[in-house]
């Protein structure tokens, strides 16, 4: 999609950047690599967000080259770096829910143009990037982290099923989102956190289940809205 998709990389470097960053954060969070791969992914993030003279297009080219290097590594080298760890991302600064809200508001609006102009994969990469960035950079309140993790479980449901998780967020035959199962998962997060966050009450009525892209947008809008006032 990055190299051969319909979006011209020279004309729309921002869209290509979202595709690359979404991929990098997903790989880091879902695979939990150690060693060479972990260092490479961290290096790519630093490279993209470095305050230097490089253009977005130039940074995209550098990230693409780094990802190609990872792709060329042998399976043996790759699997040597796969072992269980307690956390998937390192220590990050604690932030309030407002910081997550601010980041969602600053980025999610860029999704509309790509969606309206039929660049669906780029549109989908934007909420994916938001989720990955927040999980990597912020130690946000527990409900936020739970909701962001659920986003990955839903959008990467095949990956989680292959790992042995008993989830049915998407119907395998029709490809349609399972509204009832997703709402139950959200309710489970609310129940788990209600003691510490008694005002936690996400509005599920606005969730759009018509497609994964529409769902992703409406889901993050739902995540930004609850009152996460904590009881001490």
Short mmCIF file of C-alpha atoms in Angstrom, two decimals:
data_model
loop_
_atom_site.label_atom_id
_atom_site.label_comp_id
_atom_site.label_asym_id
_atom_site.label_seq_id
_atom_site.Cartn_x
_atom_site.Cartn_y
_atom_site.Cartn_z
CA UNK A 1 0.00 0.00 0.00
CA UNK A 2 2.82 2.41 0.86
CA UNK A 3 4.74 1.76 -2.36
CA UNK A 4 2.04 0.57 -4.74
CA UNK A 5 -1.18 2.02 -3.33
CA UNK A 6 -3.24 4.73 -5.07
CA UNK A 7 -1.89 7.54 -2.90
CA UNK A 8 1.04 9.38 -4.52
CA UNK A 9 3.83 9.49 -1.95
CA UNK A 10 5.26 12.77 -3.31
CA UNK A 11 1.90 14.57 -3.23
CA UNK A 12 0.60 13.16 0.05
CA UNK A 13 3.58 12.49 2.34
CA UNK A 14 1.37 13.00 5.39
CA UNK A 15 -0.86 10.07 4.41
CA UNK A 16 2.15 7.84 3.79
CA UNK A 17 3.53 8.91 7.16
CA UNK A 18 0.35 7.75 8.88
CA UNK A 19 0.58 4.36 7.16
CA UNK A 20 4.19 3.91 8.24
CA UNK A 21 3.68 5.06 11.83
CA UNK A 22 0.56 2.94 12.26
CA UNK A 23 2.53 -0.10 11.10
CA UNK A 24 5.49 0.66 13.38
CA UNK A 25 3.38 1.13 16.51
CA UNK A 26 1.27 -1.97 15.76
CA UNK A 27 4.36 -4.13 15.28
CA UNK A 28 5.83 -2.85 18.51
CA UNK A 29 2.69 -3.30 20.62
CA UNK A 30 1.35 -6.54 19.17
CA UNK A 31 4.59 -8.46 18.66
CA UNK A 32 6.44 -7.10 21.72
CA UNK A 33 9.86 -7.56 20.11
CA UNK A 34 13.16 -7.42 21.96
CA UNK A 35 16.71 -6.95 20.71
CA UNK A 36 17.40 -5.72 17.19
CA UNK A 37 13.77 -5.31 16.10
CA UNK A 38 12.79 -3.35 19.20
CA UNK A 39 15.77 -1.04 18.75
CA UNK A 40 14.95 -0.56 15.06
CA UNK A 41 11.30 0.34 15.74
CA UNK A 42 12.29 2.77 18.50
CA UNK A 43 14.87 4.33 16.17
CA UNK A 44 12.20 4.82 13.49
CA UNK A 45 9.91 6.65 15.93
CA UNK A 46 12.72 8.95 17.04
CA UNK A 47 13.70 9.57 13.44
CA UNK A 48 10.20 10.58 12.35
CA UNK A 49 9.54 12.92 15.26
CA UNK A 50 13.03 14.44 15.39
CA UNK A 51 13.04 18.23 15.20
CA UNK A 52 15.39 18.53 12.23
CA UNK A 53 15.49 19.82 8.67
CA UNK A 54 14.25 16.63 7.01
CA UNK A 55 10.91 16.81 5.18
CA UNK A 56 8.11 14.33 5.90
CA UNK A 57 8.70 12.74 2.49
CA UNK A 58 12.38 12.23 3.30
CA UNK A 59 11.55 10.74 6.69
CA UNK A 60 9.06 8.40 5.02
CA UNK A 61 11.79 7.13 2.70
CA UNK A 62 14.11 6.50 5.64
CA UNK A 63 11.39 4.64 7.58
CA UNK A 64 10.56 2.53 4.51
CA UNK A 65 14.22 1.54 4.18
CA UNK A 66 14.40 0.60 7.85
CA UNK A 67 11.27 -1.56 7.54
CA UNK A 68 12.69 -3.25 4.44
CA UNK A 69 15.80 -4.15 6.44
CA UNK A 70 13.62 -5.80 9.08
CA UNK A 71 11.70 -7.66 6.40
CA UNK A 72 14.94 -9.15 5.05
CA UNK A 73 15.97 -10.64 8.40
CA UNK A 74 15.74 -14.40 8.71
CA UNK A 75 12.90 -16.07 10.62
CA UNK A 76 15.48 -17.57 12.95
CA UNK A 77 16.80 -14.12 13.91
CA UNK A 78 13.26 -12.82 14.29
CA UNK A 79 12.04 -15.62 16.57
CA UNK A 80 15.13 -15.41 18.78
CA UNK A 81 13.83 -12.02 19.88
CA UNK A 82 10.33 -13.27 20.69
CA UNK A 83 9.95 -14.05 24.39
CA UNK A 84 7.44 -13.18 27.06
CA UNK A 85 7.78 -9.86 28.86
CA UNK A 86 5.58 -8.26 31.52
CA UNK A 87 4.95 -5.05 29.58
CA UNK A 88 4.89 -4.28 25.89
CA UNK A 89 6.08 -0.65 26.09
CA UNK A 90 8.62 0.87 28.49
CA UNK A 91 8.12 3.38 31.29
CA UNK A 92 6.16 6.41 30.13
CA UNK A 93 5.08 9.62 31.92
CA UNK A 94 1.69 9.61 33.64
CA UNK A 95 -0.89 11.80 31.95
CA UNK A 96 -4.52 12.66 32.56
CA UNK A 97 -7.40 11.72 30.28
CA UNK A 98 -7.32 15.28 28.95
CA UNK A 99 -3.95 14.59 27.28
CA UNK A 100 -5.42 11.63 25.42
CA UNK A 101 -8.46 13.73 24.43
CA UNK A 102 -6.18 16.47 23.10
CA UNK A 103 -4.20 14.01 20.98
CA UNK A 104 -7.34 12.36 19.57
CA UNK A 105 -8.81 15.76 18.70
CA UNK A 106 -5.61 16.91 17.02
CA UNK A 107 -5.26 13.86 14.76
CA UNK A 108 -8.65 12.23 14.15
CA UNK A 109 -9.94 15.16 12.08
CA UNK A 110 -7.35 14.33 9.39
CA UNK A 111 -9.18 11.08 8.73
CA UNK A 112 -12.15 12.62 6.95
CA UNK A 113 -10.44 13.77 3.74
CA UNK A 114 -8.85 10.38 3.09
CA UNK A 115 -12.12 8.61 3.82
CA UNK A 116 -14.15 10.90 1.56
CA UNK A 117 -11.63 10.49 -1.30
CA UNK A 118 -11.58 6.68 -1.09
CA UNK A 119 -8.18 6.28 0.52
CA UNK A 120 -9.63 3.86 3.04
CA UNK A 121 -6.36 2.30 4.21
CA UNK A 122 -4.87 5.69 4.96
CA UNK A 123 -8.06 6.75 6.75
CA UNK A 124 -7.86 3.59 8.86
CA UNK A 125 -4.17 4.18 9.62
CA UNK A 126 -4.95 7.47 11.40
CA UNK A 127 -6.94 6.02 14.34
CA UNK A 128 -4.42 3.18 14.41
CA UNK A 129 -1.58 5.68 14.76
CA UNK A 130 -3.47 7.55 17.49
CA UNK A 131 -3.93 4.37 19.52
CA UNK A 132 -0.31 3.26 19.11
CA UNK A 133 1.10 6.69 19.90
CA UNK A 134 -0.99 7.03 23.06
CA UNK A 135 -0.08 3.55 24.31
CA UNK A 136 3.62 4.13 23.63
CA UNK A 137 3.99 7.69 24.90
CA UNK A 138 1.43 8.06 27.69
CA UNK A 139 0.76 6.24 30.95
CA UNK A 140 -2.88 7.24 30.71
CA UNK A 141 -5.63 6.29 33.18
CA UNK A 142 -6.46 2.57 33.23
CA UNK A 143 -9.81 2.90 31.38
CA UNK A 144 -8.07 4.69 28.49
CA UNK A 145 -5.45 1.94 28.22
CA UNK A 146 -8.13 -0.75 28.36
CA UNK A 147 -10.18 0.92 25.63
CA UNK A 148 -7.11 1.47 23.43
CA UNK A 149 -6.08 -2.17 23.81
CA UNK A 150 -9.62 -3.24 22.87
CA UNK A 151 -9.27 -1.16 19.69
CA UNK A 152 -6.38 -3.40 18.65
CA UNK A 153 -8.27 -6.55 19.61
CA UNK A 154 -11.13 -5.51 17.32
CA UNK A 155 -9.14 -4.17 14.37
CA UNK A 156 -6.57 -7.00 14.54
CA UNK A 157 -9.07 -9.70 15.51
CA UNK A 158 -7.54 -12.29 13.15
CA UNK A 159 -4.15 -11.88 14.81
CA UNK A 160 -5.61 -12.34 18.28
CA UNK A 161 -7.64 -15.37 17.17
CA UNK A 162 -4.49 -16.91 15.70
CA UNK A 163 -2.86 -16.44 19.10
CA UNK A 164 -5.66 -18.47 20.66
CA UNK A 165 -7.88 -15.72 22.07
CA UNK A 166 -11.57 -16.62 22.07
CA UNK A 167 -12.94 -13.45 20.53
CA UNK A 168 -15.72 -12.87 18.02
CA UNK A 169 -15.64 -9.16 17.39
CA UNK A 170 -15.98 -9.71 13.64
CA UNK A 171 -17.98 -12.41 11.87
CA UNK A 172 -15.53 -14.56 9.91
CA UNK A 173 -17.95 -15.24 7.06
CA UNK A 174 -19.59 -11.87 6.51
CA UNK A 175 -16.76 -9.66 7.78
CA UNK A 176 -19.31 -7.61 9.71
CA UNK A 177 -18.61 -6.21 13.15
CA UNK A 178 -20.41 -8.03 15.95
CA UNK A 179 -22.20 -5.18 17.69
CA UNK A 180 -23.38 -7.19 20.69
CA UNK A 181 -19.98 -8.73 21.46
CA UNK A 182 -18.15 -5.39 21.13
CA UNK A 183 -20.63 -3.63 23.42
CA UNK A 184 -20.22 -6.39 25.99
CA UNK A 185 -16.43 -5.95 25.90
CA UNK A 186 -16.86 -2.20 26.48
CA UNK A 187 -19.25 -2.87 29.38
CA UNK A 188 -16.69 -5.26 30.88
CA UNK A 189 -14.08 -2.48 30.87
CA UNK A 190 -16.56 -0.12 32.54
CA UNK A 191 -17.42 -2.69 35.23
CA UNK A 192 -13.73 -3.37 35.92
CA UNK A 193 -12.95 0.33 36.39
CA UNK A 194 -16.19 1.60 37.93
CA UNK A 195 -14.86 1.48 41.50
CA UNK A 196 -12.01 3.90 40.81
CA UNK A 197 -13.83 5.86 38.11
CA UNK A 198 -17.50 6.02 39.20
CA UNK A 199 -18.48 8.52 36.48
CA UNK A 200 -17.13 6.29 33.68
CA UNK A 201 -20.04 5.91 31.27
CA UNK A 202 -19.01 5.80 27.58
CA UNK A 203 -21.76 6.58 25.11
CA UNK A 204 -22.08 3.50 22.92
CA UNK A 205 -25.15 4.80 21.10
CA UNK A 206 -22.96 6.83 18.71
CA UNK A 207 -20.82 3.87 17.63
CA UNK A 208 -21.01 3.28 13.87
CA UNK A 209 -20.78 -0.41 12.94
CA UNK A 210 -21.31 0.04 9.19
CA UNK A 211 -17.60 -0.52 8.37
CA UNK A 212 -14.32 -0.91 10.23
CA UNK A 213 -13.25 2.59 9.19
CA UNK A 214 -16.43 4.24 10.43
CA UNK A 215 -16.29 2.17 13.58
CA UNK A 216 -12.68 3.16 14.29
CA UNK A 217 -13.55 6.85 14.07
CA UNK A 218 -16.67 6.59 16.20
CA UNK A 219 -14.88 4.37 18.73
CA UNK A 220 -12.14 6.95 19.38
CA UNK A 221 -14.79 9.64 19.64
CA UNK A 222 -16.41 7.45 22.31
CA UNK A 223 -13.05 6.99 24.09
CA UNK A 224 -12.45 10.76 24.31
CA UNK A 225 -15.80 11.59 25.91
CA UNK A 226 -16.16 9.80 29.30
CA UNK A 227 -15.62 11.55 32.62
CA UNK A 228 -12.55 9.89 34.15
CA UNK A 229 -12.69 11.68 37.48
CA UNK A 230 -11.01 9.29 39.91
CA UNK A 231 -12.03 8.50 43.46
CA UNK A 232 -9.04 8.64 45.82
#
